[in-house]
Amino acid sequence: DTAVSQTPKYLVTQMGNDKSIKCEQNLGHDTMYWYKQDSKKFLKIMFSYNNKELIINETVPNRFSPKSPDKAHLNLHINSLELGDSAVYFCASSLNRGWDEQFFGPGTRLTVL
Amino acid sequence: GQNIDQPTEMTATEGAIVQINCTYQTSGFNGLFWYQQHAGEAPTFLSYNVLDGLEEKGRFSSFLSRSKGYSYLLLKELQMKDSASYLCAVRSDPGAGSYQLTFGKGTKLSVIP
């Protein structure tokens, strides 16, 4: 069974569109994260939620809005997509905020044309 | 702020030993992690050091010196499947338990026959 899953795996869209990426974990973890990995493979934290509460909110354009309906799900909605948003987005989870290990989802490759 | 430095690329021979270094400057240091990422896949956890010294896990070992802001990952008996990027990541605690993981840009290791 997949521990951290993301949909879709690939997303190709036009500039200006709005899109969402979904993430689910079945590990019973309290804390979930969104990371962005750019073309140079640099992995950078965007958001973190602990038990549906936002605890990390890095300097990310407010076109990006995370939503956590429950502690097993953390979705990412992106408005008015720009070319620079093209990247791989990884969802991850950890047992709690004082974790030793994060488990990553397979990633969503977003291409904005 | 955080500053993490690791070599961009390394090449080593199958069966050999390779050491990947990582230096960091950070406030609120709370642990150092190593992740492995194969091309097109998600990062996976390798090791974690919070105290000075060596942690051994099979063919992989990780060392930390907090006073020097230095860590290394040692891979023994290299196998072709070890060809991947190795990400050094520093956990910091800016306060209120909102731990944050900051990744280095990764070291791409190529194992050759």
Short mmCIF file of N, CA, C and O in Angstrom, two decimals, chain A residues 29-108:
data_model
loop_
_atom_site.label_atom_id
_atom_site.label_comp_id
_atom_site.label_asym_id
_atom_site.label_seq_id
_atom_site.Cartn_x
_atom_site.Cartn_y
_atom_site.Cartn_z
N HIS A 29 0.22 9.86 10.33
CA HIS A 29 1.09 10.96 10.76
C HIS A 29 0.29 12.23 11.04
O HIS A 29 -0.78 12.45 10.47
N ASP A 30 0.86 13.06 11.94
CA ASP A 30 0.19 14.32 12.28
C ASP A 30 0.62 15.48 11.37
O ASP A 30 -0.11 16.46 11.26
N THR A 31 1.84 15.39 10.80
CA THR A 31 2.41 16.55 10.12
C THR A 31 2.63 16.27 8.63
O THR A 31 3.12 15.20 8.27
N MET A 32 2.25 17.24 7.82
CA MET A 32 2.42 17.10 6.37
C MET A 32 3.07 18.36 5.81
O MET A 32 3.01 19.44 6.40
N TYR A 33 3.71 18.19 4.63
CA TYR A 33 4.53 19.26 4.05
C TYR A 33 4.32 19.33 2.53
O TYR A 33 4.01 18.33 1.89
N TRP A 34 4.57 20.51 1.99
CA TRP A 34 4.73 20.68 0.56
C TRP A 34 6.12 21.25 0.29
O TRP A 34 6.53 22.22 0.93
N TYR A 35 6.83 20.62 -0.66
CA TYR A 35 8.13 21.08 -1.12
C TYR A 35 8.07 21.35 -2.62
O TYR A 35 7.32 20.70 -3.35
N LYS A 36 8.93 22.26 -3.06
CA LYS A 36 9.09 22.52 -4.49
C LYS A 36 10.53 22.19 -4.87
O LYS A 36 11.46 22.62 -4.18
N GLN A 37 10.70 21.39 -5.94
CA GLN A 37 12.04 21.08 -6.44
C GLN A 37 12.16 21.65 -7.84
O GLN A 37 11.48 21.21 -8.77
N ASP A 38 13.06 22.62 -7.99
CA ASP A 38 13.17 23.31 -9.28
C ASP A 38 14.05 22.53 -10.26
O ASP A 38 14.50 21.42 -9.95
N SER A 39 14.30 23.13 -11.40
CA SER A 39 15.04 22.43 -12.47
C SER A 39 16.48 22.13 -12.07
O SER A 39 17.10 21.23 -12.64
N LYS A 40 17.00 22.86 -11.09
CA LYS A 40 18.35 22.60 -10.60
C LYS A 40 18.34 21.62 -9.43
O LYS A 40 19.36 21.43 -8.76
N LYS A 41 17.21 20.99 -9.21
CA LYS A 41 17.04 19.93 -8.20
C LYS A 41 17.11 20.46 -6.77
O LYS A 41 17.34 19.69 -5.84
N PHE A 42 16.93 21.77 -6.60
CA PHE A 42 16.96 22.34 -5.26
C PHE A 42 15.60 22.16 -4.60
O PHE A 42 14.59 22.65 -5.12
N LEU A 43 15.58 21.46 -3.47
CA LEU A 43 14.34 21.11 -2.77
C LEU A 43 14.08 22.13 -1.67
O LEU A 43 14.90 22.31 -0.77
N LYS A 44 12.93 22.80 -1.75
CA LYS A 44 12.67 23.89 -0.81
C LYS A 44 11.29 23.75 -0.17
O LYS A 44 10.30 23.53 -0.87
N ILE A 45 11.24 23.92 1.16
CA ILE A 45 9.97 23.82 1.87
C ILE A 45 9.06 24.98 1.48
O ILE A 45 9.50 26.11 1.30
N MET A 46 7.77 24.68 1.33
CA MET A 46 6.78 25.72 1.06
C MET A 46 5.87 25.89 2.27
O MET A 46 5.68 26.98 2.80
N PHE A 47 5.23 24.80 2.67
CA PHE A 47 4.25 24.84 3.76
C PHE A 47 4.38 23.59 4.61
O PHE A 47 4.84 22.55 4.14
N SER A 48 3.91 23.72 5.87
CA SER A 48 3.78 22.56 6.72
C SER A 48 2.54 22.71 7.58
O SER A 48 2.23 23.81 8.06
N TYR A 49 1.81 21.61 7.73
CA TYR A 49 0.62 21.56 8.57
C TYR A 49 0.81 20.51 9.64
O TYR A 49 1.32 19.41 9.37
N ASN A 50 0.39 20.83 10.85
CA ASN A 50 0.39 19.86 11.92
C ASN A 50 -1.05 19.70 12.41
O ASN A 50 -1.63 20.66 12.93
N ASN A 51 -1.60 18.52 12.20
CA ASN A 51 -2.98 18.26 12.62
C ASN A 51 -3.94 19.35 12.12
O ASN A 51 -4.71 19.92 12.89
N LYS A 52 -3.85 19.63 10.84
CA LYS A 52 -4.70 20.60 10.12
C LYS A 52 -4.35 22.06 10.41
O LYS A 52 -5.01 22.95 9.88
N GLU A 53 -3.33 22.31 11.23
CA GLU A 53 -2.97 23.69 11.56
C GLU A 53 -1.69 24.08 10.82
O GLU A 53 -0.69 23.37 10.88
N LEU A 54 -1.70 25.24 10.15
CA LEU A 54 -0.53 25.71 9.43
C LEU A 54 0.57 26.10 10.40
O LEU A 54 0.36 26.92 11.30
N ILE A 55 1.76 25.48 10.26
CA ILE A 55 2.86 25.80 11.18
C ILE A 55 4.07 26.38 10.46
O ILE A 55 4.90 27.02 11.07
N ILE A 56 4.22 26.11 9.18
CA ILE A 56 5.31 26.71 8.40
C ILE A 56 4.71 27.29 7.14
O ILE A 56 3.98 26.61 6.42
N ASN A 57 5.01 28.54 6.88
CA ASN A 57 4.52 29.21 5.68
C ASN A 57 5.66 30.05 5.16
O ASN A 57 5.87 31.18 5.61
N GLU A 58 6.45 29.46 4.26
CA GLU A 58 7.63 30.15 3.76
C GLU A 58 7.23 31.27 2.80
O GLU A 58 6.05 31.45 2.50
N THR A 59 8.21 31.98 2.32
CA THR A 59 7.94 33.09 1.41
C THR A 59 7.52 32.53 0.06
O THR A 59 8.35 32.25 -0.81
N VAL A 60 6.24 32.33 -0.06
CA VAL A 60 5.67 31.75 -1.27
C VAL A 60 4.61 32.72 -1.77
O VAL A 60 3.88 33.28 -0.94
N PRO A 61 4.50 32.94 -3.07
CA PRO A 61 3.45 33.84 -3.56
C PRO A 61 2.07 33.42 -3.05
O PRO A 61 1.79 32.22 -2.92
N ASN A 62 1.23 34.39 -2.76
CA ASN A 62 -0.08 34.02 -2.22
C ASN A 62 -1.01 33.41 -3.28
O ASN A 62 -2.18 33.12 -2.99
N ARG A 63 -0.50 33.21 -4.49
CA ARG A 63 -1.23 32.41 -5.49
C ARG A 63 -1.28 30.94 -5.06
O ARG A 63 -2.08 30.17 -5.57
N PHE A 64 -0.37 30.57 -4.16
CA PHE A 64 -0.33 29.19 -3.66
C PHE A 64 -1.12 29.13 -2.35
O PHE A 64 -0.81 29.85 -1.40
N SER A 65 -2.12 28.26 -2.30
CA SER A 65 -2.89 28.14 -1.06
C SER A 65 -3.05 26.67 -0.70
O SER A 65 -3.66 25.89 -1.44
N PRO A 66 -2.47 26.28 0.44
CA PRO A 66 -2.64 24.90 0.91
C PRO A 66 -3.97 24.77 1.65
O PRO A 66 -4.48 25.74 2.21
N LYS A 67 -4.50 23.54 1.64
CA LYS A 67 -5.71 23.28 2.41
C LYS A 67 -5.62 21.88 3.01
O LYS A 67 -5.29 20.93 2.29
N SER A 68 -5.92 21.77 4.28
CA SER A 68 -5.86 20.48 4.96
C SER A 68 -7.22 20.15 5.54
O SER A 68 -7.53 20.59 6.66
N PRO A 69 -8.05 19.40 4.83
CA PRO A 69 -9.39 19.07 5.34
C PRO A 69 -9.35 18.16 6.56
O PRO A 69 -10.26 18.19 7.40
N ASP A 70 -8.32 17.34 6.65
CA ASP A 70 -8.09 16.49 7.82
C ASP A 70 -6.61 16.15 7.84
O ASP A 70 -5.90 16.46 6.88
N LYS A 71 -6.14 15.52 8.90
CA LYS A 71 -4.68 15.38 9.04
C LYS A 71 -4.08 14.39 8.05
O LYS A 71 -2.87 14.33 7.92
N ALA A 72 -4.90 13.64 7.34
CA ALA A 72 -4.39 12.69 6.34
C ALA A 72 -4.28 13.31 4.95
O ALA A 72 -3.75 12.68 4.04
N HIS A 73 -4.78 14.52 4.78
CA HIS A 73 -4.81 15.15 3.46
C HIS A 73 -4.25 16.56 3.51
O HIS A 73 -4.55 17.32 4.43
N LEU A 74 -3.44 16.87 2.51
CA LEU A 74 -2.95 18.24 2.35
C LEU A 74 -2.91 18.53 0.86
O LEU A 74 -2.13 17.94 0.13
N ASN A 75 -3.79 19.43 0.43
CA ASN A 75 -3.89 19.77 -0.99
C ASN A 75 -3.23 21.12 -1.24
O ASN A 75 -3.10 21.95 -0.33
N LEU A 76 -2.82 21.31 -2.49
CA LEU A 76 -2.17 22.57 -2.87
C LEU A 76 -2.89 23.14 -4.08
O LEU A 76 -2.97 22.48 -5.12
N HIS A 77 -3.44 24.34 -3.91
CA HIS A 77 -4.13 25.00 -5.02
C HIS A 77 -3.28 26.16 -5.50
O HIS A 77 -2.73 26.92 -4.69
N ILE A 78 -3.12 26.26 -6.81
CA ILE A 78 -2.30 27.33 -7.39
C ILE A 78 -3.15 28.13 -8.36
O ILE A 78 -3.71 27.58 -9.32
N ASN A 79 -3.25 29.42 -8.10
CA ASN A 79 -4.00 30.33 -8.98
C ASN A 79 -3.07 31.00 -9.98
O ASN A 79 -1.88 31.20 -9.70
N SER A 80 -3.63 31.37 -11.11
CA SER A 80 -2.92 32.19 -12.11
C SER A 80 -1.50 31.68 -12.35
O SER A 80 -0.51 32.40 -12.13
N LEU A 81 -1.40 30.46 -12.79
CA LEU A 81 -0.09 29.82 -12.97
C LEU A 81 0.84 30.62 -13.86
O LEU A 81 0.42 31.22 -14.86
N GLU A 82 2.13 30.63 -13.47
CA GLU A 82 3.17 31.33 -14.22
C GLU A 82 4.23 30.32 -14.69
O GLU A 82 4.36 29.23 -14.12
N LEU A 83 5.02 30.73 -15.68
CA LEU A 83 6.06 29.84 -16.21
C LEU A 83 7.00 29.35 -15.12
O LEU A 83 7.42 28.19 -15.09
N GLY A 84 7.33 30.26 -14.18
CA GLY A 84 8.27 29.94 -13.11
C GLY A 84 7.74 28.94 -12.09
O GLY A 84 8.49 28.47 -11.22
N ASP A 85 6.46 28.61 -12.20
CA ASP A 85 5.89 27.61 -11.29
C ASP A 85 6.21 26.20 -11.75
O ASP A 85 5.99 25.24 -11.00
N SER A 86 6.74 26.06 -12.95
CA SER A 86 7.11 24.73 -13.46
C SER A 86 8.18 24.12 -12.56
O SER A 86 9.23 24.73 -12.32
N ALA A 87 7.89 22.96 -12.03
CA ALA A 87 8.79 22.30 -11.06
C ALA A 87 8.16 20.95 -10.71
O ALA A 87 7.06 20.62 -11.18
N VAL A 88 8.86 20.21 -9.85
CA VAL A 88 8.27 19.02 -9.26
C VAL A 88 7.86 19.38 -7.83
O VAL A 88 8.66 19.93 -7.07
N TYR A 89 6.62 19.09 -7.50
CA TYR A 89 6.10 19.39 -6.16
C TYR A 89 5.98 18.08 -5.40
O TYR A 89 5.32 17.14 -5.85
N PHE A 90 6.64 18.04 -4.24
CA PHE A 90 6.60 16.84 -3.40
C PHE A 90 5.80 17.13 -2.14
O PHE A 90 6.01 18.13 -1.46
N CYS A 91 4.94 16.19 -1.83
CA CYS A 91 4.25 16.17 -0.54
C CYS A 91 5.03 15.22 0.37
O CYS A 91 5.65 14.25 -0.12
N ALA A 92 5.05 15.48 1.65
CA ALA A 92 5.74 14.60 2.60
C ALA A 92 4.96 14.59 3.91
O ALA A 92 4.13 15.48 4.16
N SER A 93 5.22 13.58 4.72
CA SER A 93 4.60 13.55 6.05
C SER A 93 5.61 13.03 7.06
O SER A 93 6.60 12.38 6.71
N SER A 94 5.36 13.35 8.33
CA SER A 94 6.17 12.84 9.42
C SER A 94 5.28 12.57 10.61
O SER A 94 4.17 13.12 10.70
N LEU A 95 5.76 11.74 11.51
CA LEU A 95 4.94 11.32 12.65
C LEU A 95 4.37 12.53 13.39
O LEU A 95 3.19 12.58 13.71
N ASN A 96 5.23 13.48 13.67
CA ASN A 96 4.78 14.72 14.30
C ASN A 96 5.79 15.81 13.95
O ASN A 96 6.71 15.57 13.17
N ARG A 97 5.63 16.98 14.51
CA ARG A 97 6.47 18.10 14.10
C ARG A 97 7.91 17.93 14.59
O ARG A 97 8.82 18.53 14.09
N GLY A 98 8.15 17.12 15.58
CA GLY A 98 9.50 16.87 16.10
C GLY A 98 10.06 15.57 15.57
O GLY A 98 10.73 14.82 16.26
N TRP A 99 9.87 15.36 14.29
CA TRP A 99 10.14 14.08 13.61
C TRP A 99 11.63 13.77 13.46
O TRP A 99 12.47 14.64 13.51
N ASP A 100 11.93 12.50 13.19
CA ASP A 100 13.25 12.10 12.76
C ASP A 100 13.28 11.85 11.26
O ASP A 100 14.33 11.96 10.65
N GLU A 101 12.19 11.51 10.67
CA GLU A 101 12.18 11.10 9.27
C GLU A 101 10.92 11.61 8.58
O GLU A 101 9.83 11.56 9.15
N GLN A 102 11.09 12.12 7.37
CA GLN A 102 9.95 12.50 6.54
C GLN A 102 9.79 11.48 5.42
O GLN A 102 10.78 11.03 4.85
N PHE A 103 8.56 11.15 5.11
CA PHE A 103 8.25 10.23 4.02
C PHE A 103 7.68 11.05 2.88
O PHE A 103 6.71 11.79 3.06
N PHE A 104 8.30 10.91 1.72
CA PHE A 104 7.91 11.72 0.57
C PHE A 104 6.98 10.97 -0.37
O PHE A 104 7.11 9.75 -0.57
N GLY A 105 6.07 11.71 -0.96
CA GLY A 105 5.25 11.18 -2.03
C GLY A 105 6.06 11.11 -3.32
O GLY A 105 7.19 11.59 -3.37
N PRO A 106 5.47 10.55 -4.40
CA PRO A 106 6.20 10.35 -5.65
C PRO A 106 6.44 11.63 -6.45
O PRO A 106 7.20 11.62 -7.41
N GLY A 107 5.80 12.71 -6.05
CA GLY A 107 6.00 13.98 -6.75
C GLY A 107 4.98 14.22 -7.85
O GLY A 107 4.44 13.29 -8.44
N THR A 108 4.72 15.49 -8.11
CA THR A 108 3.87 15.93 -9.23
C THR A 108 4.70 16.85 -10.10
O THR A 108 5.17 17.89 -9.63
#
